[in-house]
XYZ file of C-alpha atoms in Angstrom:
651
model
C -45.094 -19.612 -0.402
C -41.270 -18.771 -0.053
C -40.485 -16.075 2.228
C -38.177 -13.271 0.173
C -34.929 -12.615 2.211
C -34.163 -9.354 2.992
C -31.263 -7.545 1.727
C -29.580 -4.166 2.963
C -26.162 -2.317 1.789
C -24.451 -0.661 4.464
C -21.528 1.408 3.431
C -18.453 1.957 5.963
C -16.940 5.242 6.023
C -14.203 7.017 8.081
C -11.012 8.588 7.894
C -7.874 6.859 7.638
C -6.392 5.006 10.342
C -9.541 4.780 12.391
C -9.669 1.472 12.111
C -12.790 0.948 9.518
C -11.244 -1.750 7.479
C -10.527 -3.964 10.768
C -14.028 -3.678 11.940
C -15.078 -4.337 8.225
C -12.940 -7.516 8.295
C -14.903 -8.420 11.451
C -18.365 -7.853 10.109
C -17.459 -10.022 6.869
C -14.853 -12.313 7.521
C -13.023 -10.700 4.256
C -9.061 -10.709 4.346
C -8.279 -7.203 3.737
C -4.952 -5.317 4.104
C -4.830 -2.697 6.917
C -2.432 0.098 7.669
C -1.669 3.172 9.433
C -1.156 5.045 6.403
C -3.596 7.572 4.626
C -4.194 6.707 1.123
C -3.885 2.523 1.513
C -7.609 1.995 0.748
C -7.704 3.894 -2.743
C -11.078 1.767 -3.800
C -14.175 0.265 -2.044
C -14.435 -3.313 -1.130
C -17.081 -5.548 -0.586
C -18.204 -8.093 1.610
C -21.625 -10.166 2.891
C -22.885 -11.236 6.289
C -25.935 -12.793 7.057
C -27.365 -12.054 10.397
C -30.798 -12.806 11.647
C -32.255 -13.496 8.238
C -31.073 -10.803 6.903
C -28.312 -10.591 3.756
C -26.048 -7.597 4.590
C -23.920 -6.283 2.011
C -20.878 -4.315 2.764
C -19.012 -1.787 1.324
C -15.894 -0.333 2.738
C -15.050 3.481 0.863
C -11.798 4.469 1.256
C -10.488 6.440 3.765
C -11.107 9.869 3.610
C -11.359 13.715 5.808
C -13.461 14.971 3.527
C -16.304 14.975 1.013
C -15.597 18.276 -0.466
C -12.223 17.653 -1.733
C -11.074 16.741 -5.167
C -8.892 13.891 -4.279
C -9.262 10.149 -5.572
C -10.267 8.767 -2.381
C -12.912 11.746 -1.566
C -14.191 11.196 -5.442
C -14.853 7.523 -4.950
C -16.705 8.046 -1.725
C -18.772 10.751 -2.573
C -19.809 9.492 -6.393
C -20.889 5.999 -4.564
C -22.967 8.146 -1.971
C -24.762 9.909 -4.622
C -24.908 7.063 -7.519
C -25.750 4.549 -5.254
C -26.907 5.592 -2.298
C -26.698 2.559 0.632
C -29.368 1.628 2.937
C -27.333 2.608 5.590
C -24.111 4.195 6.282
C -21.748 2.742 9.592
C -19.756 5.972 10.348
C -16.394 4.555 12.273
C -14.940 6.681 14.300
C -11.315 7.076 16.427
C -12.364 7.800 19.899
C -8.742 8.928 20.281
C -9.528 11.570 17.793
C -12.860 12.463 18.038
C -12.637 16.094 17.225
C -11.147 15.688 13.534
C -13.300 12.290 13.023
C -16.802 14.231 13.516
C -15.281 16.565 10.598
C -16.815 14.067 8.404
C -19.509 13.119 10.243
C -21.149 16.514 10.328
C -21.058 16.496 6.302
C -22.901 13.279 6.263
C -25.498 14.525 8.739
C -25.803 17.922 6.726
C -26.536 16.085 3.905
C -29.588 14.131 5.240
C -27.827 10.533 5.002
C -29.148 7.660 7.502
C -25.886 7.485 9.696
C -25.110 4.784 12.469
C -21.714 5.937 14.260
C -19.323 3.352 15.531
C -16.522 4.221 17.921
C -13.477 2.198 17.587
C -10.425 2.258 20.080
C -12.398 2.990 23.133
C -10.006 0.555 25.245
C -6.929 2.825 23.794
C -9.089 6.291 25.503
C -9.546 4.158 28.737
C -5.676 3.601 29.176
C -5.307 7.295 29.087
C -7.854 7.467 31.857
C -10.623 9.646 29.723
C -14.213 8.283 28.279
C -16.998 9.146 26.374
C -20.501 9.357 27.173
C -21.829 7.274 24.234
C -25.925 7.868 25.441
C -24.867 11.777 25.982
C -23.267 11.443 22.320
C -26.342 9.825 20.719
C -28.730 12.418 22.067
C -26.789 15.328 21.266
C -26.093 13.542 17.277
C -29.694 11.929 17.210
C -28.041 9.520 15.957
C -27.289 5.899 17.576
C -23.806 5.625 18.585
C -22.286 2.198 19.549
C -18.533 1.348 20.841
C -16.718 -1.318 18.462
C -13.277 -2.827 17.737
C -11.494 -3.908 14.953
C -9.148 -5.881 16.488
C -12.239 -8.201 18.163
C -15.462 -9.692 17.289
C -17.029 -9.173 20.920
C -18.848 -6.095 19.787
C -19.905 -7.318 16.533
C -23.194 -9.060 17.363
C -24.202 -5.524 19.038
C -23.382 -3.589 15.873
C -25.222 -5.970 13.686
C -28.547 -5.809 15.813
C -28.177 -2.175 15.934
C -27.986 -1.867 12.024
C -31.151 -3.525 11.655
C -32.496 -1.888 14.053
C -32.134 1.149 12.359
C -33.308 0.466 8.682
C -34.943 2.357 7.495
C -33.681 5.271 9.402
C -35.663 8.759 10.275
C -33.460 11.606 8.212
C -33.344 14.680 9.642
C -30.700 16.861 7.982
C -28.233 18.771 10.397
C -28.459 22.095 10.863
C -25.488 24.135 12.128
C -25.341 27.978 12.225
C -22.867 29.426 10.691
C -21.225 33.261 10.182
C -23.740 35.330 9.014
C -22.349 36.269 5.716
C -21.556 32.658 4.784
C -25.351 32.008 5.850
C -26.273 34.946 3.461
C -24.200 32.908 -0.010
C -25.904 29.541 1.431
C -29.102 31.268 0.912
C -28.600 32.883 -2.351
C -27.270 29.371 -3.527
C -30.492 27.778 -2.246
C -32.499 30.031 -4.189
C -30.946 28.843 -7.149
C -32.328 25.407 -6.577
C -29.280 23.947 -4.870
C -30.137 22.260 -1.715
C -28.079 23.752 1.458
C -25.747 20.578 1.326
C -24.787 21.101 -2.137
C -24.355 24.912 -1.109
C -22.377 24.500 1.312
C -20.011 21.746 -0.387
C -19.999 24.238 -3.327
C -18.647 27.036 -1.224
C -15.633 25.368 0.759
C -14.747 23.479 -2.384
C -14.154 27.050 -4.107
C -16.927 25.522 -6.827
C -15.408 21.804 -7.493
C -17.845 20.204 -5.255
C -21.095 20.354 -6.814
C -21.810 20.235 -10.445
C -24.012 23.588 -11.669
C -26.710 23.250 -13.647
C -27.244 26.188 -15.525
C -25.463 29.567 -16.296
C -27.781 31.331 -13.987
C -26.927 29.361 -11.471
C -23.095 29.497 -12.121
C -23.315 33.592 -12.084
C -25.173 33.787 -8.699
C -22.962 31.243 -7.104
C -19.699 32.847 -8.219
C -21.069 36.412 -7.276
C -21.426 34.923 -3.898
C -18.513 33.381 -3.320
C -16.551 36.604 -4.582
C -18.570 38.557 -1.956
C -17.343 36.447 0.592
C -13.663 36.808 -0.405
C -14.478 40.672 -0.210
C -15.552 40.675 3.199
C -13.282 38.270 4.852
C -9.800 37.062 5.101
C -10.639 33.616 5.773
C -11.346 31.593 3.022
C -15.207 30.149 2.480
C -13.235 26.563 3.474
C -12.016 27.900 6.512
C -15.659 29.891 7.894
C -16.906 26.421 7.369
C -14.887 24.599 9.272
C -14.900 27.062 11.810
C -18.716 26.276 12.312
C -18.687 22.625 11.983
C -15.767 22.726 14.355
C -17.635 25.125 16.997
C -20.438 22.575 16.742
C -18.494 19.365 17.201
C -16.626 20.912 20.101
C -19.886 21.884 21.708
C -20.983 18.591 21.463
C -18.003 17.108 22.822
C -17.741 19.176 25.552
C -20.971 17.535 27.262
C -20.145 13.870 25.789
C -16.359 13.607 25.955
C -13.491 14.140 28.645
C -9.920 15.486 27.390
C -8.641 13.185 25.308
C -6.544 14.531 22.992
C -3.076 14.572 25.366
C -0.354 12.484 24.189
C 0.845 10.325 26.744
C 4.188 9.922 27.786
C 5.420 7.399 26.073
C 3.968 8.232 22.877
C 5.825 11.965 23.442
C 8.598 10.160 24.029
C 8.888 8.066 20.816
C 7.890 10.966 18.881
C 10.869 13.096 20.263
C 13.245 10.181 18.442
C 11.617 9.297 15.434
C 10.807 12.642 14.680
C 14.236 14.298 15.666
C 15.765 16.344 13.102
C 18.991 14.985 13.746
C 17.812 11.270 15.339
C 15.005 10.729 13.276
C 16.803 9.397 10.111
C 19.608 7.226 11.774
C 16.334 5.360 13.403
C 15.136 5.279 10.018
C 18.085 3.975 8.458
C 18.820 1.577 11.409
C 15.273 -0.003 11.934
C 15.552 -0.931 8.247
C 18.642 -2.410 8.761
C 17.476 -4.864 11.615
C 14.689 -5.646 9.120
C 16.925 -6.804 6.307
C 19.267 -8.574 8.818
C 16.393 -10.241 10.547
C 14.740 -11.138 7.155
C 18.167 -13.047 6.212
C 19.094 -14.463 9.242
C 15.901 -15.737 10.717
C 14.483 -16.864 7.319
C 17.412 -19.213 6.924
C 16.248 -21.565 9.140
C 12.794 -22.615 7.889
C 14.534 -21.688 4.511
C 16.592 -24.678 5.049
C 14.047 -26.648 6.317
C 12.301 -26.140 3.021
C 15.036 -26.723 1.398
C 15.836 -30.447 3.029
C 12.148 -31.235 2.208
C 12.414 -30.345 -1.355
C 15.582 -32.195 -1.862
C 14.011 -35.381 0.271
C 10.989 -34.643 -2.733
C 13.205 -34.817 -5.523
C 15.200 -37.802 -4.308
C 12.108 -39.857 -3.810
C 10.512 -39.344 -7.102
C 13.763 -39.917 -8.732
C 13.975 -42.942 -7.559
C 10.383 -44.411 -7.814
C 10.016 -43.227 -11.010
C 12.080 -44.868 -14.617
C 14.434 -43.174 -16.592
C 12.465 -40.886 -18.864
C 11.678 -37.665 -20.036
C 8.764 -37.273 -17.661
C 11.241 -37.641 -14.815
C 13.504 -35.531 -15.826
C 10.517 -33.038 -16.277
C 9.506 -33.568 -12.774
C 12.524 -33.418 -10.785
C 14.701 -31.109 -13.085
C 12.352 -28.500 -14.114
C 9.106 -28.394 -11.948
C 10.685 -29.787 -8.385
C 13.981 -28.085 -9.221
C 12.515 -24.711 -10.338
C 9.316 -24.740 -8.101
C 11.232 -25.553 -4.822
C 14.218 -23.120 -5.748
C 11.693 -20.124 -5.319
C 9.536 -21.726 -2.289
C 12.754 -21.795 -0.032
C 12.733 -18.321 0.011
C 9.118 -18.260 1.544
C 9.963 -17.660 5.162
C 12.253 -14.517 3.702
C 9.335 -12.922 2.111
C 6.993 -13.827 4.959
C 9.363 -11.999 7.309
C 9.739 -9.304 5.367
C 5.910 -8.552 5.043
C 5.733 -9.170 8.774
C 8.154 -6.654 9.899
C 7.122 -3.889 7.095
C 3.312 -4.345 8.741
C 4.569 -3.913 11.944
C 6.088 -0.738 11.115
C 2.675 0.422 9.177
C 0.249 -0.811 11.971
C 2.357 0.575 14.902
C 2.492 4.168 13.477
C 5.735 4.278 12.787
C 5.443 4.575 8.868
C 3.368 7.485 9.131
C 6.332 9.293 11.086
C 8.808 8.298 8.366
C 6.827 9.978 5.753
C 6.657 13.005 7.612
C 10.588 13.035 8.367
C 10.848 11.940 4.826
C 8.828 15.099 3.559
C 11.897 17.409 3.722
C 14.135 15.460 2.097
C 11.490 14.351 -0.782
C 10.568 17.838 -1.333
C 13.862 18.766 -2.444
C 13.829 16.199 -5.678
C 10.500 17.611 -6.822
C 8.313 15.227 -4.709
C 6.884 15.380 -0.883
C 6.106 12.910 1.760
C 2.815 11.963 0.131
C 5.015 9.847 -2.915
C 6.503 7.851 0.638
C 3.017 5.635 0.696
C 3.626 4.087 -2.686
C 7.372 3.773 -2.291
C 7.281 1.708 0.555
C 4.368 -0.049 -0.876
C 6.808 -1.023 -3.609
C 8.759 -3.152 -1.230
C 5.966 -5.531 -1.623
C 4.854 -5.066 -5.215
C 5.365 -2.514 -7.838
C 1.974 -2.925 -8.956
C -0.481 -1.782 -6.344
C 2.385 0.355 -5.268
C 2.084 2.476 -8.726
C -1.865 2.247 -8.393
C -1.549 4.068 -5.262
C -0.146 6.947 -6.545
C -3.268 8.233 -7.612
C -3.557 9.926 -4.191
C -1.247 12.482 -5.595
C -2.912 15.276 -6.886
C -0.222 17.107 -8.875
C 0.445 15.537 -12.387
C 4.153 15.765 -12.170
C 4.613 14.533 -8.641
C 2.455 11.382 -9.512
C 4.408 10.972 -12.802
C 7.291 11.073 -11.101
C 6.173 8.699 -8.166
C 5.179 5.838 -10.960
C 8.505 6.227 -13.094
C 10.975 5.803 -9.948
C 8.480 3.255 -8.219
C 10.187 0.077 -10.266
C 13.360 0.548 -8.521
C 11.895 -0.297 -5.106
C 12.773 -3.662 -4.927
C 9.568 -5.632 -4.803
C 9.363 -9.007 -3.289
C 10.083 -10.833 -6.122
C 13.312 -9.836 -6.282
C 14.101 -10.816 -2.580
C 14.723 -14.467 -3.543
C 17.518 -13.560 -5.761
C 19.111 -11.262 -3.563
C 18.734 -14.033 -0.644
C 20.020 -16.637 -3.169
C 23.089 -14.478 -4.545
C 23.968 -12.678 -1.242
C 24.307 -16.244 0.691
C 26.514 -17.750 -2.063
C 29.392 -14.707 -2.348
C 28.745 -12.714 1.199
C 27.778 -15.305 3.612
C 29.216 -13.535 6.353
C 27.396 -10.289 6.127
C 24.490 -11.382 4.054
C 21.946 -9.111 5.952
C 24.334 -5.962 5.492
C 24.546 -7.047 1.718
C 20.403 -7.369 1.176
C 20.233 -4.152 3.224
C 22.225 -2.081 0.711
C 20.865 -3.098 -2.347
C 17.437 -1.947 -0.842
C 18.991 1.484 -0.349
C 20.705 1.554 -3.420
C 17.139 1.305 -5.119
C 16.126 3.908 -2.797
C 19.093 6.060 -3.801
C 18.610 5.555 -7.341
C 15.065 6.218 -7.326
C 15.649 9.622 -5.908
C 18.283 10.331 -8.158
C 16.053 10.128 -10.910
C 13.774 11.604 -9.791
C 15.378 14.681 -9.042
C 16.585 14.777 -12.511
C 12.650 14.307 -13.854
C 11.602 16.832 -11.552
C 14.109 19.724 -13.574
C 12.904 17.919 -17.085
C 8.979 18.096 -16.386
C 6.933 20.844 -15.279
C 5.042 21.089 -12.784
C 1.471 21.970 -12.527
C 0.618 23.220 -9.368
C 1.428 23.027 -5.911
C -0.327 20.175 -3.582
C 0.026 20.922 0.324
C 1.092 17.683 2.099
C -1.110 16.689 4.791
C 0.115 13.655 7.081
C -2.262 12.348 9.703
C 0.119 11.070 12.998
C -1.613 8.274 14.418
C -1.215 7.349 17.897
C 1.445 4.710 18.817
C -0.377 1.195 19.507
C 0.356 -2.829 19.596
C -0.764 -4.049 16.452
C -3.487 -6.900 16.458
C -2.208 -10.505 16.108
C -5.174 -11.034 13.625
C -4.601 -8.096 11.451
C -1.087 -8.767 11.507
C -1.807 -12.579 10.331
C -4.274 -11.727 7.402
C -1.967 -9.248 6.051
C 1.396 -11.749 6.458
C -1.067 -14.744 4.865
C -2.568 -12.559 2.213
C 1.326 -11.936 1.200
C 2.199 -15.157 1.495
C -0.704 -16.338 -0.625
C 0.388 -13.810 -3.440
C 3.438 -15.711 -3.654
C 2.412 -18.823 -3.482
C -0.221 -18.120 -6.277
C 2.696 -17.001 -8.422
C 4.884 -20.176 -8.050
C 1.968 -22.179 -8.944
C 1.447 -20.082 -11.933
C 4.018 -17.732 -13.512
C 6.894 -19.928 -11.922
C 5.571 -23.272 -12.777
C 5.133 -22.501 -16.541
C 8.400 -20.595 -16.655
C 10.527 -23.738 -15.081
C 8.636 -25.954 -17.433
C 9.464 -23.813 -20.418
C 13.258 -23.457 -19.268
C 13.543 -26.958 -18.974
C 12.129 -27.843 -22.280
C 14.929 -25.135 -23.827
C 17.525 -26.533 -21.673
C 16.639 -30.241 -22.847
C 16.564 -30.026 -26.569
C 17.016 -30.595 -28.610
C 18.794 -34.038 -27.524
C 21.435 -33.957 -29.204
C 23.913 -30.888 -29.463
C 23.855 -27.691 -27.597
C 19.964 -27.354 -26.060
C 18.397 -24.396 -27.449
C 18.920 -22.258 -24.347
C 22.564 -22.232 -24.068
C 22.620 -21.388 -27.908
C 20.203 -18.074 -27.071
C 22.190 -17.582 -24.005
C 25.775 -17.485 -25.757
C 24.160 -15.616 -28.558
C 23.277 -12.969 -25.740
C 26.413 -13.184 -23.476
C 28.486 -10.602 -25.168
C 26.293 -7.882 -24.089
C 26.621 -9.398 -20.572
C 29.997 -10.187 -20.797
C 31.617 -6.996 -19.362
C 30.326 -7.689 -15.933
C 31.350 -11.139 -15.809
C 28.390 -12.864 -16.510
C 28.039 -16.153 -18.080
C 25.393 -17.670 -20.808
C 23.596 -19.337 -17.452
C 22.996 -15.983 -15.965
C 22.242 -13.910 -19.269
C 19.083 -16.542 -19.672
C 18.152 -16.281 -16.280
C 17.925 -12.233 -16.616
C 15.997 -12.893 -20.106
C 13.365 -15.153 -17.859
C 13.089 -12.344 -15.390
C 11.424 -9.958 -18.327
C 8.380 -11.861 -17.125
C 8.881 -12.222 -13.678
C 11.722 -11.289 -11.377
C 11.087 -14.508 -9.269
C 12.163 -16.553 -12.546
C 15.300 -15.654 -12.038
C 16.164 -18.049 -9.316
C 13.940 -20.811 -10.864
C 16.023 -20.081 -13.888
C 19.736 -20.526 -12.141
C 18.622 -23.422 -10.413
C 17.309 -25.484 -13.953
C 20.103 -24.428 -15.905
C 23.018 -25.130 -12.960
C 21.623 -28.436 -12.898
C 24.092 -30.641 -10.817
C 23.890 -34.124 -9.286
C 22.863 -32.334 -6.055
C 19.509 -31.610 -5.930
C 19.250 -29.083 -3.149
C 20.468 -25.661 -2.757
C 24.019 -26.606 -1.776
C 24.477 -27.758 -5.495
C 23.130 -24.745 -6.977
C 25.365 -22.394 -4.577
C 28.615 -24.579 -5.161
C 28.507 -24.533 -8.829
C 27.783 -20.646 -8.933
C 30.266 -20.097 -6.943
C 32.612 -21.707 -9.212
C 31.131 -20.319 -12.086
C 31.031 -16.633 -10.983
C 33.196 -13.957 -9.025
C 31.966 -12.479 -5.997
C 32.101 -9.112 -7.866
C 29.598 -10.781 -10.650
C 27.654 -12.006 -7.994
C 27.259 -8.563 -6.622
C 26.741 -6.989 -10.457
C 24.167 -9.592 -11.074
C 22.204 -8.602 -7.806
C 22.578 -4.796 -9.274
C 21.403 -5.807 -12.434
C 18.209 -7.401 -11.241
C 17.411 -4.554 -9.113
C 17.504 -1.466 -11.813
C 16.655 -3.344 -15.193
C 13.411 -3.334 -16.838
C 10.273 -4.239 -14.657
C 8.115 -7.132 -15.472
C 5.442 -6.990 -17.812
C 2.598 -6.643 -15.033
C 4.359 -3.403 -13.490
C 4.667 -2.370 -17.608
C 1.200 -2.971 -18.064
C 0.417 -0.994 -14.665
C 2.566 2.214 -15.910
C 1.066 2.278 -19.627
C -2.432 2.088 -17.847
C -1.751 4.454 -15.189
C 0.177 7.329 -17.313
C -2.101 6.841 -20.621
C 0.649 6.136 -22.337
C 3.089 3.792 -24.309
C 5.724 6.653 -24.230
C 6.084 6.079 -20.276
C 5.949 2.572 -20.188
C 8.531 2.782 -22.991
C 10.655 5.482 -20.762
C 10.394 3.150 -17.737
C 12.007 0.205 -19.672
C 14.793 2.055 -21.182
C 15.756 4.146 -18.183
C 16.112 0.738 -16.080
C 18.095 -1.146 -19.074
C 20.095 1.680 -19.305
C 20.902 2.511 -15.881
C 20.783 -1.474 -15.097
C 23.861 -2.040 -17.848
C 25.944 0.632 -16.507
C 25.222 -0.036 -12.926
C 26.153 -3.015 -12.770
C 29.166 -2.612 -15.300
C 30.545 0.071 -12.563
C 29.764 -2.087 -9.428
C 31.575 -5.071 -11.003
C 34.783 -2.969 -11.741
C 34.946 -1.426 -8.381
C 34.361 -4.589 -6.832
C 37.081 -6.446 -8.462
C 39.513 -4.342 -7.047
C 38.653 -5.350 -3.875
C 37.234 -8.422 -4.040
């Protein structure tokens, strides 16, 4: 008789920046992104782990502060726990911020959910000279508590054993004594059939946390809510928070030394990065250093890849007899794909630096710093997260705008996101900057990203004055402690992004290179189709000094911006198979002012097809997707025309 393998579902839940997703990576081996920004994890992630004959199915829920709010993350987590309750909840806490983290823990325990608690980052707490008595904490909570570390697998066996030991878990709902009037209101709601935790959640969310089942239930609940408001200056949410934090502080008084004091180094760094006068110059300087290093350091491995691609093309050219197949492989596939592959080091470096800023804790401070500026253009600091993500890819960046509750701010964030230079544009920038501005390529690269930000903010300011706001939204940004990013987390982040780039090379760029070569090679007698198309459309772009080659490259960019670089490699076919031949050909055909205008047009014109589809899905209307297309095209034409004419005077 075959023995049936036991299988259990474990849900990971915790505050943003507590190391939850890093711990999930350790438990499952999954490659998931981690970062010091609230709102990065919008949907749940899943992974498997077999341990001592038991299959664990782990679900990484979004990072949240509460189960009572109406933000997208809270809704995802709350719906999951109620609709598909797991066998056990692994509540992950940051040991350096226990008071704040335990606010969510108390809600889970009041609901009577089976909980095991893991304290992350105990090593950081110990470096500050503080400690937590895990045994005392476990006795106070009457729940298992264990130390953990998302950056190392040292604690994983013990954690898995503890999970196994606590399925099933004896469930006893936590009972916290609240202010007497609040307790009266809770009792009146319980009399209508609500459970105690449901009554508390309904009161602290002002009627949004729990769906009421009858008119009588709604009448009594609203009456209790009005009575509380008439008796107290504080809101019911504040009264509930006071009760919970009173319980939490009593718990920590017995089990934890004081651990909230900021270290001298952290305090010194915050005084610089958050200073009203120094903060912004430091932010701009760091961005300049990032792009300068991206170009300068990336040029060395890029040259190696370029040499390898040229060698492969030469070997294939010598080995194969003259034929269309040879031309396709050498001039189409190897030239087109290789022309984009050489920029892989630049892409890797860019993502490395972005991950470094995120995971060190700086990016959260940058968002806090930018809140004042962004509020003047109809946004706030919460929009900073999707905009920074746009440097990687506009598709997930636009999706992350779901964390913005106010509809106008969310819509504006979505519409301006395509002006943030995604990694697909980076190969075009690096190529053109290296050809026309070799001595200051890093600065030009930085200027392109700054121009995108300037255009995005300008468009946001205009849209904010034409689209009516529906309600205000408070911006709350957690400032995580400064920390050294883990090597593993950095590696996984960069590895994933490099994999995405290579996946595009093996997909859309490969197909695009073949298509462009076919259009460039046929008909065999007479003018090729691609050149005919380029000459037909070229008058639209001639005011910027573009030739038919640049015209067809920009047209191919409607599919994906990386294809622009591949197109330029194919249409500027020379006897030399390496990038030097392309650079020489483009340098002879285009003036530096036209090269700069081409970079600006690439920055501003319509987003790729995947981004357009995402805008349509997130806004629920083709109207806004069409607006994004037209807005980009108009700004790109006039912007590149203006840059070309101004640059022509100086170059």
